[in-house]
Amino acid sequence: MTEPINLIGRRGLMLVLSSPSGAGKTSIAHRLLEEDSALEMSVSTTTRKRRPGEVEGKDYQFVDYESFCIMINNREFLEYAKVFGNYYGTPKGAVTKALEAGRDVLFDIDWQGTQQIADSKRDDLVSVFILPPSTRDLELRLSQRAQDSAEVVANRMARASDEISHYREYDYIVVNHVIDIAVASIKAILAAERLKRDRQVGLTDFVKKLRTSQ
Ligand SMILES: Nc1nc2c(ncn2[C@@H]2O[C@H](COP(=O)(O)OP(=O)(O)OP(=O)(O)O)[C@@H](O)[C@H]2O)c(=O)[nH]1
Ligand SMILES: [Mg+2]
């Protein structure tokens, strides 16, 4: 689905997806980006080591701790947080440009980052928390994905429980039981949020023209 032809100028929105590890957030994000051309991904900066297969500048911008601190001091981040021992942050520049041009930005960030954006840019934020259908399901996905020891999986499960405790801070909750349904639900959220009056910044002019040209 692409966005319908837009006759009224619109300000972009920030669509934040958070979830416990293993709930399927990354697959959902890929599907949304593929199927909606008005959506672009915010590429975070991180101090985490690049994993095999990850592409610099596409998955993350990989930097060392010193460079990350300089970016903090220069106020380059919209938000940043320490997650599982590494720093992650959202650079402001690309997001600001996209929003002003009426494009929407998709974020894969944790609850700490979402809280910071809610404090600084509430009007532009639409936050979605993705839940797994069951504990068993989450456990299966985590153990299949990581092929880790039982201890590592148990550790991830404990962290998942922590992350889930923040669900109340989000605007929408989507259970990822069937991915097609989860993706369709988030598209429905996007479609409605795009139509919010306050986001349609060209509305005054549009209505004025409608009323004067009769
Ligand atoms: N606050 C904040 N969190 C981020 C940012 N980028 C990524 N994260 C979060 O950091 C966590 C770890 O992400 P990754 O290092 O990519 O690891 P992963 O295997 O994808 O982890 P999960 O997505 O949790 O399964 C995830 O919860 C992300 O949502 C960011 O810019 N800011
Ligand atoms: Mg992920």
PDB file of C-alpha atoms and ligand atoms in Angstrom:
ATOM      1  CA  MET A   1       0.000   0.000   0.000  1.00  0.00           C
ATOM      2  CA  THR A   2       1.250   3.496  -0.760  1.00  0.00           C
ATOM      3  CA  GLU A   3      -0.217   6.623   0.693  1.00  0.00           C
ATOM      4  CA  PRO A   4      -3.168   8.036  -1.267  1.00  0.00           C
ATOM      5  CA  ILE A   5      -2.531  11.214  -3.262  1.00  0.00           C
ATOM      6  CA  ASN A   6      -2.291  13.962  -0.713  1.00  0.00           C
ATOM      7  CA  LEU A   7      -3.967  17.243  -1.644  1.00  0.00           C
ATOM      8  CA  ILE A   8      -3.349  18.788   1.744  1.00  0.00           C
ATOM      9  CA  GLY A   9       0.145  19.540   3.058  1.00  0.00           C
ATOM     10  CA  ARG A  10       0.965  17.309   5.996  1.00  0.00           C
ATOM     11  CA  ARG A  11       3.606  17.202   8.717  1.00  0.00           C
ATOM     12  CA  GLY A  12       5.309  13.815   9.050  1.00  0.00           C
ATOM     13  CA  LEU A  13       4.976  11.659  12.153  1.00  0.00           C
ATOM     14  CA  MET A  14       7.366   9.511  14.150  1.00  0.00           C
ATOM     15  CA  LEU A  15       6.181   5.910  14.310  1.00  0.00           C
ATOM     16  CA  VAL A  16       7.991   4.180  17.155  1.00  0.00           C
ATOM     17  CA  LEU A  17       7.993   0.399  17.466  1.00  0.00           C
ATOM     18  CA  SER A  18       9.199  -1.176  20.700  1.00  0.00           C
ATOM     19  CA  SER A  19       8.936  -4.734  21.944  1.00  0.00           C
ATOM     20  CA  PRO A  20      10.723  -7.301  24.008  1.00  0.00           C
ATOM     21  CA  SER A  21      13.512  -9.056  22.164  1.00  0.00           C
ATOM     22  CA  GLY A  22      12.038 -11.794  19.973  1.00  0.00           C
ATOM     23  CA  ALA A  23       8.538 -10.378  19.506  1.00  0.00           C
ATOM     24  CA  GLY A  24       9.126  -9.862  15.784  1.00  0.00           C
ATOM     25  CA  LYS A  25       9.664  -6.111  15.657  1.00  0.00           C
ATOM     26  CA  THR A  26      12.399  -6.250  13.027  1.00  0.00           C
ATOM     27  CA  SER A  27      10.356  -8.374  10.592  1.00  0.00           C
ATOM     28  CA  ILE A  28       7.354  -6.076  11.062  1.00  0.00           C
ATOM     29  CA  ALA A  29       9.521  -2.993  10.452  1.00  0.00           C
ATOM     30  CA  HIS A  30      10.892  -4.487   7.202  1.00  0.00           C
ATOM     31  CA  ARG A  31       7.411  -5.264   5.946  1.00  0.00           C
ATOM     32  CA  LEU A  32       6.159  -1.747   6.736  1.00  0.00           C
ATOM     33  CA  LEU A  33       9.087  -0.145   4.904  1.00  0.00           C
ATOM     34  CA  GLU A  34       8.573  -2.380   1.868  1.00  0.00           C
ATOM     35  CA  GLU A  35       4.867  -1.719   1.653  1.00  0.00           C
ATOM     36  CA  ASP A  36       4.662   1.994   2.430  1.00  0.00           C
ATOM     37  CA  SER A  37       6.738   4.380   0.354  1.00  0.00           C
ATOM     38  CA  ALA A  38       6.020   7.390   2.596  1.00  0.00           C
ATOM     39  CA  LEU A  39       7.839   5.704   5.463  1.00  0.00           C
ATOM     40  CA  GLU A  40      11.588   5.814   6.026  1.00  0.00           C
ATOM     41  CA  MET A  41      13.733   4.179   8.699  1.00  0.00           C
ATOM     42  CA  SER A  42      15.641   6.167  11.272  1.00  0.00           C
ATOM     43  CA  VAL A  43      19.190   4.762  11.345  1.00  0.00           C
ATOM     44  CA  SER A  44      20.526   4.821  14.904  1.00  0.00           C
ATOM     45  CA  THR A  45      24.086   5.354  16.039  1.00  0.00           C
ATOM     46  CA  THR A  46      25.487   2.709  18.381  1.00  0.00           C
ATOM     47  CA  THR A  47      28.621   1.727  20.264  1.00  0.00           C
ATOM     48  CA  ARG A  48      27.707  -1.953  19.805  1.00  0.00           C
ATOM     49  CA  LYS A  49      30.044  -4.011  17.600  1.00  0.00           C
ATOM     50  CA  ARG A  50      28.822  -4.634  14.080  1.00  0.00           C
ATOM     51  CA  ARG A  51      27.481  -8.180  13.596  1.00  0.00           C
ATOM     52  CA  PRO A  52      28.263 -10.223  10.472  1.00  0.00           C
ATOM     53  CA  GLY A  53      25.778  -9.228   7.796  1.00  0.00           C
ATOM     54  CA  GLU A  54      25.050  -5.795   9.233  1.00  0.00           C
ATOM     55  CA  VAL A  55      25.713  -2.859   6.930  1.00  0.00           C
ATOM     56  CA  GLU A  56      27.289   0.373   8.188  1.00  0.00           C
ATOM     57  CA  GLY A  57      24.902   3.292   7.616  1.00  0.00           C
ATOM     58  CA  LYS A  58      21.970   0.994   6.861  1.00  0.00           C
ATOM     59  CA  ASP A  59      21.476  -1.079  10.011  1.00  0.00           C
ATOM     60  CA  TYR A  60      23.330   1.300  12.296  1.00  0.00           C
ATOM     61  CA  GLN A  61      26.025   3.904  12.260  1.00  0.00           C
ATOM     62  CA  PHE A  62      28.735   2.121  14.287  1.00  0.00           C
ATOM     63  CA  VAL A  63      30.952   4.391  16.375  1.00  0.00           C
ATOM     64  CA  ASP A  64      33.260   4.072  19.376  1.00  0.00           C
ATOM     65  CA  TYR A  65      32.344   5.288  22.846  1.00  0.00           C
ATOM     66  CA  GLU A  66      34.365   8.530  22.520  1.00  0.00           C
ATOM     67  CA  SER A  67      32.625   9.530  19.293  1.00  0.00           C
ATOM     68  CA  PHE A  68      29.248   8.761  20.872  1.00  0.00           C
ATOM     69  CA  CYS A  69      30.081  11.060  23.831  1.00  0.00           C
ATOM     70  CA  ILE A  70      31.061  13.856  21.447  1.00  0.00           C
ATOM     71  CA  MET A  71      27.713  13.482  19.674  1.00  0.00           C
ATOM     72  CA  ILE A  72      25.942  13.707  23.052  1.00  0.00           C
ATOM     73  CA  ASN A  73      27.853  16.874  23.938  1.00  0.00           C
ATOM     74  CA  ASN A  74      27.061  18.410  20.546  1.00  0.00           C
ATOM     75  CA  ARG A  75      23.379  17.677  21.171  1.00  0.00           C
ATOM     76  CA  GLU A  76      23.151  15.623  17.993  1.00  0.00           C
ATOM     77  CA  PHE A  77      20.689  13.088  19.421  1.00  0.00           C
ATOM     78  CA  LEU A  78      16.930  13.285  19.564  1.00  0.00           C
ATOM     79  CA  GLU A  79      17.211  10.621  22.270  1.00  0.00           C
ATOM     80  CA  TYR A  80      19.818   8.160  23.456  1.00  0.00           C
ATOM     81  CA  ALA A  81      20.048   5.365  26.000  1.00  0.00           C
ATOM     82  CA  LYS A  82      22.169   2.538  27.286  1.00  0.00           C
ATOM     83  CA  VAL A  83      20.634  -0.799  26.276  1.00  0.00           C
ATOM     84  CA  PHE A  84      22.173  -4.139  27.306  1.00  0.00           C
ATOM     85  CA  GLY A  85      25.544  -2.491  28.005  1.00  0.00           C
ATOM     86  CA  ASN A  86      25.846  -0.486  24.764  1.00  0.00           C
ATOM     87  CA  TYR A  87      24.821   3.048  23.831  1.00  0.00           C
ATOM     88  CA  TYR A  88      22.222   3.723  21.150  1.00  0.00           C
ATOM     89  CA  GLY A  89      20.992   7.075  19.897  1.00  0.00           C
ATOM     90  CA  THR A  90      18.803   8.651  17.226  1.00  0.00           C
ATOM     91  CA  PRO A  91      20.543  11.427  15.242  1.00  0.00           C
ATOM     92  CA  LYS A  92      18.271  14.462  14.965  1.00  0.00           C
ATOM     93  CA  GLY A  93      19.146  15.728  11.472  1.00  0.00           C
ATOM     94  CA  ALA A  94      17.516  13.154   9.178  1.00  0.00           C
ATOM     95  CA  VAL A  95      14.376  12.968  11.311  1.00  0.00           C
ATOM     96  CA  THR A  96      13.803  16.720  11.388  1.00  0.00           C
ATOM     97  CA  LYS A  97      14.228  16.964   7.606  1.00  0.00           C
ATOM     98  CA  ALA A  98      11.820  14.097   6.921  1.00  0.00           C
ATOM     99  CA  LEU A  99       9.093  15.423   9.218  1.00  0.00           C
ATOM    100  CA  GLU A 100       9.216  18.882   7.696  1.00  0.00           C
ATOM    101  CA  ALA A 101       8.965  17.391   4.206  1.00  0.00           C
ATOM    102  CA  GLY A 102       5.827  15.469   5.238  1.00  0.00           C
ATOM    103  CA  ARG A 103       7.511  12.074   5.333  1.00  0.00           C
ATOM    104  CA  ASP A 104       7.018   9.641   8.213  1.00  0.00           C
ATOM    105  CA  VAL A 105       9.886   8.078  10.107  1.00  0.00           C
ATOM    106  CA  LEU A 106       9.955   4.580  11.598  1.00  0.00           C
ATOM    107  CA  PHE A 107      11.955   3.931  14.772  1.00  0.00           C
ATOM    108  CA  ASP A 108      13.094   0.662  16.337  1.00  0.00           C
ATOM    109  CA  ILE A 109      14.037   1.943  19.796  1.00  0.00           C
ATOM    110  CA  ASP A 110      13.500   0.875  23.393  1.00  0.00           C
ATOM    111  CA  TRP A 111      11.190   2.295  26.080  1.00  0.00           C
ATOM    112  CA  GLN A 112      13.828   4.725  27.398  1.00  0.00           C
ATOM    113  CA  GLY A 113      14.153   6.398  23.996  1.00  0.00           C
ATOM    114  CA  THR A 114      10.379   6.443  23.515  1.00  0.00           C
ATOM    115  CA  GLN A 115       9.961   8.232  26.860  1.00  0.00           C
ATOM    116  CA  GLN A 116      12.483  10.893  25.840  1.00  0.00           C
ATOM    117  CA  ILE A 117      10.693  11.554  22.546  1.00  0.00           C
ATOM    118  CA  ALA A 118       7.366  11.668  24.407  1.00  0.00           C
ATOM    119  CA  ASP A 119       8.868  14.378  26.640  1.00  0.00           C
ATOM    120  CA  SER A 120      10.294  16.490  23.835  1.00  0.00           C
ATOM    121  CA  LYS A 121       8.106  15.887  20.748  1.00  0.00           C
ATOM    122  CA  ARG A 122       4.797  14.419  21.944  1.00  0.00           C
ATOM    123  CA  ASP A 123       2.723  15.830  19.088  1.00  0.00           C
ATOM    124  CA  ASP A 124       4.803  14.113  16.421  1.00  0.00           C
ATOM    125  CA  LEU A 125       4.969  10.768  18.200  1.00  0.00           C
ATOM    126  CA  VAL A 126       2.863   7.675  17.541  1.00  0.00           C
ATOM    127  CA  SER A 127       4.111   4.794  19.685  1.00  0.00           C
ATOM    128  CA  VAL A 128       3.307   1.117  19.228  1.00  0.00           C
ATOM    129  CA  PHE A 129       4.280  -1.676  21.578  1.00  0.00           C
ATOM    130  CA  ILE A 130       4.431  -5.171  20.089  1.00  0.00           C
ATOM    131  CA  LEU A 131       3.693  -8.129  22.340  1.00  0.00           C
ATOM    132  CA  PRO A 132       4.319 -11.814  21.654  1.00  0.00           C
ATOM    133  CA  PRO A 133       1.216 -14.033  21.790  1.00  0.00           C
ATOM    134  CA  SER A 134       2.614 -16.082  24.685  1.00  0.00           C
ATOM    135  CA  THR A 135       5.673 -16.695  26.841  1.00  0.00           C
ATOM    136  CA  ARG A 136       6.165 -20.043  25.148  1.00  0.00           C
ATOM    137  CA  ASP A 137       6.168 -18.378  21.756  1.00  0.00           C
ATOM    138  CA  LEU A 138       8.740 -15.804  22.847  1.00  0.00           C
ATOM    139  CA  GLU A 139      10.963 -18.491  24.316  1.00  0.00           C
ATOM    140  CA  LEU A 140      10.791 -20.495  21.098  1.00  0.00           C
ATOM    141  CA  ARG A 141      11.653 -17.502  18.930  1.00  0.00           C
ATOM    142  CA  LEU A 142      14.544 -16.497  21.173  1.00  0.00           C
ATOM    143  CA  SER A 143      16.073 -19.948  21.316  1.00  0.00           C
ATOM    144  CA  GLN A 144      15.621 -20.557  17.566  1.00  0.00           C
ATOM    145  CA  ARG A 145      17.085 -17.198  16.646  1.00  0.00           C
ATOM    146  CA  ALA A 146      20.111 -17.161  18.868  1.00  0.00           C
ATOM    147  CA  GLN A 147      20.854 -20.865  19.108  1.00  0.00           C
ATOM    148  CA  ASP A 148      22.164 -19.963  22.527  1.00  0.00           C
ATOM    149  CA  SER A 149      22.531 -21.904  25.736  1.00  0.00           C
ATOM    150  CA  ALA A 150      19.528 -22.305  28.026  1.00  0.00           C
ATOM    151  CA  GLU A 151      21.149 -19.811  30.372  1.00  0.00           C
ATOM    152  CA  VAL A 152      21.431 -17.095  27.721  1.00  0.00           C
ATOM    153  CA  VAL A 153      17.810 -17.666  26.672  1.00  0.00           C
ATOM    154  CA  ALA A 154      16.686 -17.433  30.322  1.00  0.00           C
ATOM    155  CA  ASN A 155      18.596 -14.179  30.663  1.00  0.00           C
ATOM    156  CA  ARG A 156      16.901 -12.746  27.555  1.00  0.00           C
ATOM    157  CA  MET A 157      13.521 -13.869  28.879  1.00  0.00           C
ATOM    158  CA  ALA A 158      14.121 -11.956  32.116  1.00  0.00           C
ATOM    159  CA  ARG A 159      15.007  -8.827  30.147  1.00  0.00           C
ATOM    160  CA  ALA A 160      11.916  -9.339  27.995  1.00  0.00           C
ATOM    161  CA  SER A 161       9.767  -9.319  31.106  1.00  0.00           C
ATOM    162  CA  ASP A 162      11.349  -5.998  32.143  1.00  0.00           C
ATOM    163  CA  GLU A 163      10.717  -4.438  28.734  1.00  0.00           C
ATOM    164  CA  ILE A 164       7.095  -5.671  28.695  1.00  0.00           C
ATOM    165  CA  SER A 165       6.432  -3.870  31.991  1.00  0.00           C
ATOM    166  CA  HIS A 166       6.534  -0.580  30.027  1.00  0.00           C
ATOM    167  CA  TYR A 167       3.575  -1.366  27.758  1.00  0.00           C
ATOM    168  CA  ARG A 168       1.382   1.241  29.471  1.00  0.00           C
ATOM    169  CA  GLU A 169       3.582   4.065  28.189  1.00  0.00           C
ATOM    170  CA  TYR A 170       2.587   3.354  24.561  1.00  0.00           C
ATOM    171  CA  ASP A 171      -0.306   4.690  22.466  1.00  0.00           C
ATOM    172  CA  TYR A 172      -1.108   1.349  20.808  1.00  0.00           C
ATOM    173  CA  ILE A 173      -0.584  -2.324  21.618  1.00  0.00           C
ATOM    174  CA  VAL A 174      -0.326  -4.936  18.853  1.00  0.00           C
ATOM    175  CA  VAL A 175       0.013  -8.660  19.529  1.00  0.00           C
ATOM    176  CA  ASN A 176       2.167 -10.340  16.895  1.00  0.00           C
ATOM    177  CA  HIS A 177       0.424 -13.667  16.547  1.00  0.00           C
ATOM    178  CA  VAL A 178       0.074 -13.668  12.765  1.00  0.00           C
ATOM    179  CA  ILE A 179       2.529 -11.244  11.184  1.00  0.00           C
ATOM    180  CA  ASP A 180       0.170 -10.268   8.324  1.00  0.00           C
ATOM    181  CA  ILE A 181      -2.440  -9.179  10.865  1.00  0.00           C
ATOM    182  CA  ALA A 182       0.105  -7.306  12.980  1.00  0.00           C
ATOM    183  CA  VAL A 183       1.379  -5.453   9.884  1.00  0.00           C
ATOM    184  CA  ALA A 184      -2.190  -4.656   8.754  1.00  0.00           C
ATOM    185  CA  SER A 185      -2.991  -3.334  12.242  1.00  0.00           C
ATOM    186  CA  ILE A 186      -0.014  -0.986  12.245  1.00  0.00           C
ATOM    187  CA  LYS A 187      -0.916   0.222   8.753  1.00  0.00           C
ATOM    188  CA  ALA A 188      -4.410   1.019  10.043  1.00  0.00           C
ATOM    189  CA  ILE A 189      -2.882   3.009  12.924  1.00  0.00           C
ATOM    190  CA  LEU A 190      -0.699   4.891  10.426  1.00  0.00           C
ATOM    191  CA  ALA A 191      -3.618   5.644   8.112  1.00  0.00           C
ATOM    192  CA  ALA A 192      -5.689   7.110  10.950  1.00  0.00           C
ATOM    193  CA  GLU A 193      -2.825   9.074  12.518  1.00  0.00           C
ATOM    194  CA  ARG A 194      -1.982  10.634   9.148  1.00  0.00           C
ATOM    195  CA  LEU A 195      -5.497  12.026   8.967  1.00  0.00           C
ATOM    196  CA  LYS A 196      -5.315  13.809  12.337  1.00  0.00           C
ATOM    197  CA  ARG A 197      -6.324  17.407  11.820  1.00  0.00           C
ATOM    198  CA  ASP A 198      -3.298  18.883  13.567  1.00  0.00           C
ATOM    199  CA  ARG A 199      -0.922  17.038  11.224  1.00  0.00           C
ATOM    200  CA  GLN A 200      -2.631  18.409   8.130  1.00  0.00           C
ATOM    201  CA  VAL A 201      -0.819  21.710   8.223  1.00  0.00           C
ATOM    202  CA  GLY A 202      -2.111  22.728   4.780  1.00  0.00           C
ATOM    203  CA  LEU A 203      -5.712  22.454   5.888  1.00  0.00           C
ATOM    204  CA  THR A 204      -6.413  26.144   6.526  1.00  0.00           C
ATOM    205  CA  ASP A 205      -5.369  27.078   2.971  1.00  0.00           C
ATOM    206  CA  PHE A 206      -7.157  24.107   1.456  1.00  0.00           C
ATOM    207  CA  VAL A 207     -10.436  24.921   3.169  1.00  0.00           C
ATOM    208  CA  LYS A 208     -10.076  28.618   2.391  1.00  0.00           C
ATOM    209  CA  LYS A 209      -9.792  27.811  -1.318  1.00  0.00           C
ATOM    210  CA  LEU A 210     -12.780  25.474  -1.125  1.00  0.00           C
ATOM    211  CA  ARG A 211     -14.895  28.165   0.438  1.00  0.00           C
ATOM    212  CA  THR A 212     -13.883  31.075  -1.779  1.00  0.00           C
ATOM    213  CA  SER A 213     -14.074  29.321  -5.120  1.00  0.00           C
ATOM    214  CA  GLN A 214     -17.775  28.575  -4.969  1.00  0.00           C
TER     215      GLN A 214
HETATM  216  N1  LIG B   1      16.776   4.221  22.885  1.00  0.00           N
HETATM  217  C1  LIG B   1      17.224   3.623  21.776  1.00  0.00           C
HETATM  218  N2  LIG B   1      17.145   2.280  21.628  1.00  0.00           N
HETATM  219  C2  LIG B   1      17.596   1.741  20.478  1.00  0.00           C
HETATM  220  C3  LIG B   1      18.131   2.518  19.423  1.00  0.00           C
HETATM  221  N3  LIG B   1      18.484   1.689  18.409  1.00  0.00           N
HETATM  222  C4  LIG B   1      18.182   0.443  18.814  1.00  0.00           C
HETATM  223  N4  LIG B   1      17.651   0.442  20.049  1.00  0.00           N
HETATM  224  C5  LIG B   1      17.182  -0.713  20.849  1.00  0.00           C
HETATM  225  O1  LIG B   1      18.292  -1.443  21.302  1.00  0.00           O
HETATM  226  C6  LIG B   1      17.937  -2.819  21.487  1.00  0.00           C
HETATM  227  C7  LIG B   1      19.024  -3.728  20.947  1.00  0.00           C
HETATM  228  O2  LIG B   1      19.090  -3.644  19.568  1.00  0.00           O
HETATM  229  P1  LIG B   1      20.163  -4.478  18.734  1.00  0.00           P
HETATM  230  O3  LIG B   1      21.528  -4.259  19.312  1.00  0.00           O
HETATM  231  O4  LIG B   1      20.010  -4.192  17.291  1.00  0.00           O
HETATM  232  O5  LIG B   1      19.846  -6.002  19.070  1.00  0.00           O
HETATM  233  P2  LIG B   1      18.628  -6.947  18.603  1.00  0.00           P
HETATM  234  O6  LIG B   1      19.153  -8.322  18.556  1.00  0.00           O
HETATM  235  O7  LIG B   1      17.972  -6.392  17.389  1.00  0.00           O
HETATM  236  O8  LIG B   1      17.680  -6.793  19.853  1.00  0.00           O
HETATM  237  P3  LIG B   1      16.083  -6.864  19.853  1.00  0.00           P
HETATM  238  O9  LIG B   1      15.577  -5.976  18.755  1.00  0.00           O
HETATM  239  O10 LIG B   1      15.742  -6.373  21.223  1.00  0.00           O
HETATM  240  O11 LIG B   1      15.750  -8.278  19.623  1.00  0.00           O
HETATM  241  C8  LIG B   1      16.566  -2.987  20.826  1.00  0.00           C
HETATM  242  O12 LIG B   1      15.590  -3.014  21.850  1.00  0.00           O
HETATM  243  C9  LIG B   1      16.399  -1.709  20.005  1.00  0.00           C
HETATM  244  O13 LIG B   1      15.038  -1.349  19.902  1.00  0.00           O
HETATM  245  C10 LIG B   1      18.180   3.953  19.598  1.00  0.00           C
HETATM  246  O14 LIG B   1      18.620   4.731  18.749  1.00  0.00           O
HETATM  247  N5  LIG B   1      17.723   4.433  20.782  1.00  0.00           N
HETATM  248 MG    MG B   2      16.034  -5.786  16.752  1.00  0.00          MG
END
